[in-house]
Short mmCIF file of C-alpha atoms in Angstrom, two decimals:
data_model
loop_
_atom_site.label_atom_id
_atom_site.label_comp_id
_atom_site.label_asym_id
_atom_site.label_seq_id
_atom_site.Cartn_x
_atom_site.Cartn_y
_atom_site.Cartn_z
CA MET A 102 0.00 0.00 0.00
CA VAL A 103 1.52 3.31 -1.06
CA PHE A 104 0.74 6.44 0.97
CA LEU A 105 1.47 9.84 -0.52
CA GLN A 106 0.85 13.37 0.67
CA PHE A 107 0.13 16.35 -1.53
CA VAL A 108 -1.89 19.53 -1.61
CA LEU A 109 -5.39 20.37 -2.69
CA LEU A 110 -5.63 24.08 -3.30
CA CYS A 111 -8.69 25.66 -1.73
CA PHE A 112 -10.31 29.03 -2.01
CA SER A 113 -13.45 30.73 -0.81
CA ASN A 114 -14.83 33.70 -2.71
CA TYR A 115 -16.84 35.02 0.19
CA LEU A 116 -15.02 34.07 3.39
CA GLN A 117 -13.31 36.82 5.30
CA ASP A 118 -9.78 36.86 6.64
CA GLU A 119 -9.57 34.46 9.59
CA ASP A 120 -7.82 37.22 11.55
CA LEU A 121 -10.68 39.69 11.21
CA ASP A 122 -12.21 41.40 14.18
CA SER A 123 -14.87 44.06 14.52
CA ASP A 124 -13.01 47.07 13.18
CA ASP A 125 -12.18 48.30 9.69
CA ASP A 126 -10.42 45.12 8.58
CA ARG A 127 -13.88 43.58 8.36
CA SER A 128 -13.58 44.41 4.65
CA SER A 129 -10.34 42.50 4.19
CA PHE A 130 -10.84 39.79 1.60
CA SER A 131 -8.37 37.92 -0.52
CA SER A 132 -8.15 38.85 -4.16
CA TYR A 133 -11.77 38.18 -5.09
CA GLY A 134 -12.71 41.03 -7.39
CA SER A 135 -9.14 42.23 -7.82
CA ASP A 136 -8.83 41.46 -11.55
CA ILE A 137 -6.24 38.74 -11.04
CA VAL A 138 -6.10 35.37 -12.76
CA ALA A 139 -2.82 33.52 -12.23
CA LYS A 140 -1.42 30.10 -12.96
CA ARG A 141 -1.22 27.57 -10.16
CA GLY A 142 1.80 26.67 -8.05
CA TYR A 143 2.58 25.80 -4.49
CA GLY A 144 4.07 27.51 -1.49
CA THR A 145 7.16 26.07 0.05
CA ASN A 146 6.82 25.89 3.77
CA ASN A 147 3.14 25.98 4.78
CA GLY A 148 3.50 29.21 6.68
CA ASN A 149 6.56 28.32 8.75
CA VAL A 150 9.24 30.94 9.18
CA SER A 151 11.56 31.20 6.18
CA LEU A 152 14.65 33.30 6.89
CA MET A 153 16.07 35.10 3.89
CA PHE A 154 19.47 36.72 4.22
CA SER A 155 20.02 37.34 0.51
CA HIS A 156 17.90 39.01 -2.17
CA GLN A 157 16.41 35.72 -3.32
CA ARG A 158 12.62 35.89 -3.68
CA THR A 159 9.98 33.19 -3.64
CA GLU A 160 6.69 33.05 -5.51
CA SER A 161 3.54 31.02 -5.01
CA LEU A 162 0.59 31.04 -7.40
CA LEU A 163 -2.98 29.78 -7.22
CA SER A 164 -5.21 28.90 -10.15
CA VAL A 165 -8.65 28.24 -11.57
CA TYR A 166 -10.29 24.82 -11.87
CA SER A 167 -13.11 23.72 -14.18
CA GLU A 168 -16.42 25.37 -13.24
CA ALA A 169 -14.79 27.19 -10.33
CA GLY A 170 -14.70 30.35 -12.40
CA ASP A 171 -12.24 33.19 -11.91
CA PHE A 172 -12.42 32.78 -8.18
CA GLY A 173 -9.84 35.47 -7.69
CA THR A 174 -6.19 34.56 -7.38
CA VAL A 175 -3.30 36.65 -6.16
CA THR A 176 0.35 36.00 -6.66
CA VAL A 177 1.94 35.70 -3.24
CA CYS A 178 5.50 36.81 -3.81
CA GLY A 179 8.22 39.04 -2.47
CA ALA A 180 9.57 39.55 1.03
CA VAL A 181 9.34 41.72 4.10
CA GLU A 182 12.19 43.08 6.26
CA PHE A 183 11.61 43.54 9.97
CA ALA A 184 13.18 42.93 13.37
CA LEU A 185 12.00 41.76 16.80
CA LYS A 186 13.22 43.07 20.13
CA TYR A 187 12.10 42.44 23.71
CA THR A 188 12.97 45.20 26.15
CA ALA A 189 13.69 45.13 29.87
CA ALA A 190 10.42 47.01 30.36
CA GLY A 191 8.50 43.97 29.12
CA GLU A 192 7.70 45.33 25.67
CA LEU A 193 7.85 43.46 22.35
CA ILE A 194 8.86 45.86 19.58
CA ILE A 195 8.43 44.91 15.92
CA THR A 196 10.41 47.25 13.70
CA VAL A 197 9.12 47.19 10.11
CA GLU A 198 11.60 48.46 7.54
CA GLN A 199 10.32 47.60 4.05
CA CYS A 200 8.89 45.09 1.55
CA GLN A 201 10.19 44.21 -1.88
CA ASP A 202 8.67 42.66 -5.02
CA LEU A 203 5.08 42.46 -3.76
CA ALA A 204 2.32 41.31 -6.07
CA TYR A 205 0.15 43.81 -7.89
CA ALA A 206 -3.23 43.70 -6.20
CA ASN A 207 -4.68 45.15 -9.38
CA PRO A 208 -2.42 44.12 -12.29
CA ARG A 209 -4.55 45.93 -14.86
CA LYS A 210 -3.82 49.22 -13.13
CA GLN A 211 -0.38 48.08 -11.90
CA ARG A 212 -1.36 49.20 -8.41
CA THR A 213 -0.70 48.07 -4.86
CA ASP A 214 -1.25 50.18 -1.73
CA PRO A 215 0.34 47.97 0.94
CA TYR A 216 0.21 48.02 4.71
CA ILE A 217 1.31 45.50 7.33
CA LYS A 218 -0.82 43.98 10.07
CA THR A 219 0.22 41.87 13.06
CA TYR A 220 -1.49 39.68 15.66
CA LEU A 221 -0.20 37.63 18.55
CA HIS A 222 -2.08 34.37 18.03
CA PRO A 223 -4.14 32.77 19.43
CA ASP A 224 -5.53 36.20 20.31
CA LYS A 225 -7.29 37.47 17.17
CA SER A 226 -9.17 40.30 18.82
CA ARG A 227 -8.87 44.00 18.11
CA ASN A 228 -6.61 44.36 21.15
CA SER A 229 -4.07 42.06 19.50
CA LYS A 230 -3.96 43.87 16.19
CA ARG A 231 -1.35 46.42 15.13
CA LYS A 232 -1.03 48.10 11.73
CA THR A 233 1.50 50.22 9.89
CA SER A 234 0.73 53.17 7.67
CA ILE A 235 -0.45 52.60 4.09
CA LYS A 236 2.01 53.25 1.28
CA LYS A 237 0.46 54.29 -2.02
CA ARG A 238 1.17 52.87 -5.46
CA THR A 239 4.23 50.76 -4.75
CA ILE A 240 5.28 47.13 -4.66
CA ASN A 241 8.44 48.12 -2.78
CA PRO A 242 7.09 50.05 0.20
CA VAL A 243 9.51 51.58 2.68
CA TYR A 244 8.15 51.99 6.21
CA GLY A 245 11.41 53.40 7.54
CA GLY A 246 11.45 51.67 10.89
CA GLU A 247 7.80 51.98 11.92
CA THR A 248 7.30 50.16 15.22
CA LEU A 249 4.44 47.93 16.36
CA LYS A 250 4.47 47.33 20.12
CA TYR A 251 3.00 44.84 22.59
CA ASN A 252 3.24 44.99 26.38
CA MET A 253 3.47 41.42 27.60
CA LYS A 254 5.57 39.34 29.96
CA MET A 255 8.03 36.91 28.39
CA ASP A 256 6.15 33.92 29.83
CA GLY A 257 3.06 35.10 27.97
CA LEU A 258 4.92 35.65 24.71
CA LYS A 259 6.27 32.10 24.71
CA GLY A 260 2.73 30.83 24.20
CA ARG A 261 2.11 33.06 21.20
CA THR A 262 2.75 33.07 17.47
CA LEU A 263 3.46 36.35 15.73
CA LYS A 264 1.41 36.54 12.54
CA LEU A 265 2.62 39.35 10.32
CA SER A 266 0.70 39.81 7.08
CA VAL A 267 0.86 42.25 4.17
CA TRP A 268 -2.34 43.65 2.64
CA HIS A 269 -3.38 45.95 -0.17
CA ASN A 270 -5.75 48.67 1.03
CA ASP A 271 -8.63 48.90 -1.43
CA PHE A 272 -10.88 51.98 -1.38
CA ARG A 273 -13.88 49.77 -2.32
CA GLY A 274 -13.45 47.78 0.86
CA ARG A 275 -12.01 44.61 -0.72
CA ASN A 276 -8.55 44.54 0.84
CA VAL A 277 -6.25 42.01 -0.79
CA PHE A 278 -4.02 39.56 1.10
CA LEU A 279 -0.44 39.72 -0.26
CA GLY A 280 1.39 37.27 1.99
CA GLN A 281 2.35 36.50 5.56
CA VAL A 282 5.09 35.34 7.92
CA ASN A 283 4.49 33.26 11.06
CA ILE A 284 7.01 33.23 13.90
CA ASP A 285 6.72 30.86 16.86
CA LEU A 286 7.83 33.02 19.78
CA LYS A 287 8.38 29.97 21.95
CA THR A 288 11.43 29.02 19.90
CA TRP A 289 12.53 32.51 18.84
CA ASP A 290 16.16 33.51 19.44
CA TRP A 291 15.74 36.75 21.40
CA TRP A 292 19.40 37.61 20.90
CA HIS A 293 18.61 38.10 17.22
CA GLU A 294 17.54 41.74 17.01
CA SER A 295 18.83 42.78 13.58
CA LEU A 296 16.65 43.52 10.56
CA THR A 297 16.06 40.33 8.59
CA TRP A 298 14.36 39.45 5.29
CA TYR A 299 11.54 36.89 5.35
CA ASN A 300 9.84 35.33 2.35
CA LEU A 301 6.11 36.01 2.24
CA GLN A 302 3.97 32.87 2.27
CA PRO A 303 0.35 32.03 1.42
CA LYS A 304 -2.01 31.26 4.27
CA TYR A 305 -3.40 27.76 4.62
CA VAL A 306 -5.83 25.65 6.53
CA LEU A 307 -5.22 21.92 6.18
CA TYR A 308 -7.91 19.37 5.42
CA ARG A 309 -7.60 15.68 4.53
CA MET A 310 -9.22 13.36 2.03
CA LEU A 311 -8.69 9.62 1.61
CA MET A 312 -8.98 8.16 -1.88
CA SER A 313 -7.67 5.52 -4.25
CA ILE A 314 -7.08 5.57 -7.98
CA GLY A 315 -6.19 2.78 -10.37
CA TYR A 316 -5.83 1.83 -14.05
CA LEU A 317 -7.34 -1.40 -15.34
CA THR A 318 -6.63 -2.78 -18.81
CA SER A 319 -7.99 -5.60 -20.96
CA PHE A 320 -5.79 -7.51 -23.41
CA PRO A 321 -7.52 -8.71 -26.61
CA GLY A 322 -5.56 -10.44 -29.32
CA ASN A 323 -4.32 -7.24 -30.96
CA ALA A 324 -2.14 -5.06 -28.76
CA LYS A 325 -3.44 -1.97 -30.57
CA ASP A 326 -6.92 -2.75 -29.28
CA ILE A 327 -5.93 -2.62 -25.62
CA SER A 328 -8.52 -0.59 -23.74
CA GLY A 329 -8.32 0.72 -20.21
CA GLU A 330 -10.43 2.10 -17.40
CA ILE A 331 -9.47 4.60 -14.74
CA HIS A 332 -11.21 3.99 -11.41
CA VAL A 333 -11.41 6.69 -8.76
CA TRP A 334 -12.65 5.80 -5.29
CA LEU A 335 -13.34 8.60 -2.86
CA LYS A 336 -13.70 7.36 0.68
CA GLU A 337 -13.83 10.32 3.05
CA ALA A 338 -12.67 13.81 3.94
CA ARG A 339 -11.62 15.11 7.32
CA ASN A 340 -11.44 18.43 9.10
CA LEU A 341 -13.36 20.42 6.48
CA ARG A 342 -13.88 24.03 7.46
CA ARG A 343 -17.28 24.94 8.90
CA LEU A 344 -18.69 27.38 6.33
CA LYS A 345 -22.20 27.65 7.77
CA PRO A 346 -23.49 27.58 11.34
CA LYS A 347 -24.63 23.98 10.90
CA GLY A 348 -21.48 22.82 9.14
CA VAL A 349 -20.52 22.12 5.53
CA ASP A 350 -22.62 20.26 2.93
CA SER A 351 -19.82 18.88 0.79
CA PHE A 352 -19.51 16.86 -2.38
CA VAL A 353 -16.68 15.99 -4.78
CA LYS A 354 -16.78 16.52 -8.53
CA CYS A 355 -14.51 14.82 -11.05
CA TYR A 356 -13.59 15.50 -14.68
CA MET A 357 -11.28 13.47 -16.87
CA LEU A 358 -9.68 16.23 -18.91
CA PRO A 359 -9.49 17.18 -21.73
CA ASP A 360 -13.15 16.08 -21.77
CA THR A 361 -15.30 18.66 -19.96
CA SER A 362 -18.64 17.39 -21.25
CA LYS A 363 -21.49 16.22 -19.02
CA LYS A 364 -20.41 12.65 -19.79
CA SER A 365 -17.02 13.35 -18.24
CA ARG A 366 -18.44 15.03 -15.15
CA GLN A 367 -19.12 12.69 -12.25
CA LYS A 368 -19.77 13.58 -8.64
CA THR A 369 -20.47 12.13 -5.24
CA GLY A 370 -23.65 12.69 -3.30
CA VAL A 371 -23.88 15.61 -0.90
CA VAL A 372 -22.97 14.79 2.69
CA LYS A 373 -24.79 17.33 4.84
CA LYS A 374 -23.72 19.10 8.02
CA ASN A 375 -20.52 17.12 8.38
CA GLN A 376 -16.95 18.32 8.59
CA GLU A 377 -15.70 14.72 8.22
CA PRO A 378 -17.91 13.39 5.40
CA VAL A 379 -17.78 9.75 4.26
CA TYR A 380 -18.46 9.51 0.51
CA ASN A 381 -17.62 5.87 -0.34
CA HIS A 382 -18.15 6.69 -3.99
CA ALA A 383 -16.52 5.10 -7.05
CA MET A 384 -16.16 6.76 -10.45
CA VAL A 385 -15.17 4.90 -13.62
CA TYR A 386 -13.84 6.35 -16.89
CA ASP A 387 -13.49 3.82 -19.70
CA GLY A 388 -12.46 3.66 -23.34
CA PHE A 389 -8.79 4.57 -22.93
CA ARG A 390 -6.73 3.23 -25.82
CA ALA A 391 -3.03 2.50 -25.54
CA GLY A 392 -1.18 5.65 -24.43
CA GLU A 393 -4.27 7.82 -24.01
CA ALA A 394 -4.17 7.82 -20.24
CA ARG A 395 -0.82 9.61 -20.51
CA GLU A 396 -2.62 12.49 -22.25
CA ALA A 397 -5.40 12.72 -19.64
CA CYS A 398 -5.74 14.58 -16.36
CA CYS A 399 -8.01 13.61 -13.47
CA GLU A 400 -9.35 16.80 -11.91
CA LEU A 401 -11.01 16.48 -8.48
CA THR A 402 -12.73 19.45 -6.89
CA VAL A 403 -14.48 19.77 -3.53
CA TRP A 404 -17.57 21.95 -3.14
CA ASP A 405 -19.93 23.18 -0.47
CA HIS A 406 -23.52 22.74 -1.68
CA ASN A 407 -25.74 25.82 -1.57
CA THR A 408 -29.21 26.39 -2.99
CA LEU A 409 -28.29 29.34 -5.19
CA SER A 410 -24.62 28.70 -5.94
CA ASN A 411 -22.20 25.98 -4.88
CA GLN A 412 -19.02 27.25 -3.25
CA PHE A 413 -15.67 26.00 -4.49
CA LEU A 414 -13.45 24.67 -1.69
CA GLY A 415 -10.46 23.22 -3.48
CA GLY A 416 -9.06 21.05 -6.21
CA VAL A 417 -6.25 18.81 -7.32
CA ARG A 418 -5.11 17.63 -10.74
CA LEU A 419 -3.50 14.23 -11.27
CA SER A 420 -1.53 13.86 -14.50
CA LEU A 421 1.99 13.66 -15.89
CA GLY A 422 2.24 17.44 -15.68
CA THR A 423 3.75 17.86 -19.14
CA GLY A 424 1.83 21.01 -20.03
CA GLN A 425 0.62 19.31 -23.20
CA SER A 426 -2.18 16.95 -24.23
CA TYR A 427 -2.28 15.28 -27.64
CA GLY A 428 0.43 17.65 -28.84
CA LYS A 429 -1.36 20.84 -27.78
CA THR A 430 -0.28 23.17 -24.99
CA VAL A 431 -2.90 23.23 -22.21
CA ASP A 432 -2.94 25.06 -18.88
CA TRP A 433 -4.64 22.24 -16.95
CA MET A 434 -1.79 19.74 -17.44
CA ASP A 435 -0.01 21.44 -14.54
CA SER A 436 0.41 18.66 -11.97
CA VAL A 437 3.51 18.78 -9.78
CA ASN A 438 5.44 16.58 -7.38
CA GLU A 439 3.24 13.91 -5.74
CA GLU A 440 0.42 14.54 -8.22
CA ILE A 441 2.74 13.39 -11.01
CA THR A 442 4.19 10.57 -8.93
CA LEU A 443 0.76 9.13 -8.21
CA TRP A 444 -0.27 9.22 -11.87
CA GLU A 445 2.98 7.56 -12.90
CA LYS A 446 2.50 4.82 -10.32
CA MET A 447 -1.05 4.25 -11.51
CA LEU A 448 0.04 3.88 -15.14
CA ALA A 449 2.97 1.64 -14.22
CA SER A 450 0.85 -0.75 -12.13
CA PRO A 451 -2.38 -1.62 -13.95
CA GLY A 452 -4.37 -4.22 -12.10
CA ALA A 453 -6.98 -4.93 -9.49
CA TRP A 454 -8.09 -2.74 -6.61
CA LYS A 455 -5.55 -4.26 -4.27
CA LYS A 456 -2.79 -2.66 -6.34
CA PHE A 457 -4.31 0.80 -6.32
CA CYS A 458 -2.37 3.63 -4.78
CA LYS A 459 -4.06 4.93 -1.67
CA LEU A 460 -3.27 8.36 -0.34
CA PHE A 461 -4.18 11.19 1.97
CA LEU A 462 -4.75 14.52 0.26
CA LEU A 463 -3.83 17.57 2.30
CA LEU A 464 -6.18 20.30 1.16
CA LYS A 465 -4.53 23.68 1.39
CA LYS A 466 -6.79 26.54 2.23
CA CYS A 467 -5.48 29.62 0.54
CA SER A 468 -5.55 33.09 1.99
CA TYR A 469 -8.89 34.75 2.46
#
């Protein structure tokens, strides 16, 4: 039995920033409505601290899945320079110097008006929030040593995580998340007080889904007539985010790209009011001739069922990740890492269910 871990990118058009409180950041959304459509990629360290002592920059992109629409993606890129200091008076001082190479919150207008916000988690109240000034029309804002201060004993700080995030201030009230840095103050080296560069990271919430996938073939007399079936078995999901007071009404939808017709679309039933739904649903795609499975991509998306409009939660694409299908360049053949590995293992080991690769999907919840 082969167990693999990989990410399922998630996004919510209408959810607010998890750090929001009752003041003016109530309008802080991710990039929904910000005129951004980017190609998908992955972050590198799931929000852990990433020290950067050179001018190297990282970039993480999020993308659009079938039927999810332009759900609003922002390129999380660039870095922020700041320093931490704890004084003898019991004061934590965060000195913010600058950011470099931020994303354009509105690429059409080439505009970003960035500011920086901090919390000491797990406290997400207004009392825990600090903000810098807003810098207009720049992706390289200089704050010139602005300080954000907290009065707290060291014993209290050791149970906190500093969450520093960068936002675009939008006059329409749709502030755009540009990236964040998380620092565990329990393990922080308090002797380190110099300004330091940190890569900005996307913000995630992790979910899980258990599934299996396999490739079955039949062997008639002529090798050219070999036909195959791809079987997808979705067992369960775990730790889904509660989107409504009574929970989440989830279902999973599957396409076998490049076919996006109704024939290709299959889905599980809706499991209501359950953050750990059990689907136990099998999907079968047949008629694959020799070599055709190498040109295909299995796209799985998770949704929250609503009467007026279903809400997209996340998706994953399993394929060889070549960027091409039947000789044509396509944007959906963009699988990476374990997504590719799983597809390769499936193609290399055709057979019965007992040979299927079983895996846990870690669904990444992108910034909102």
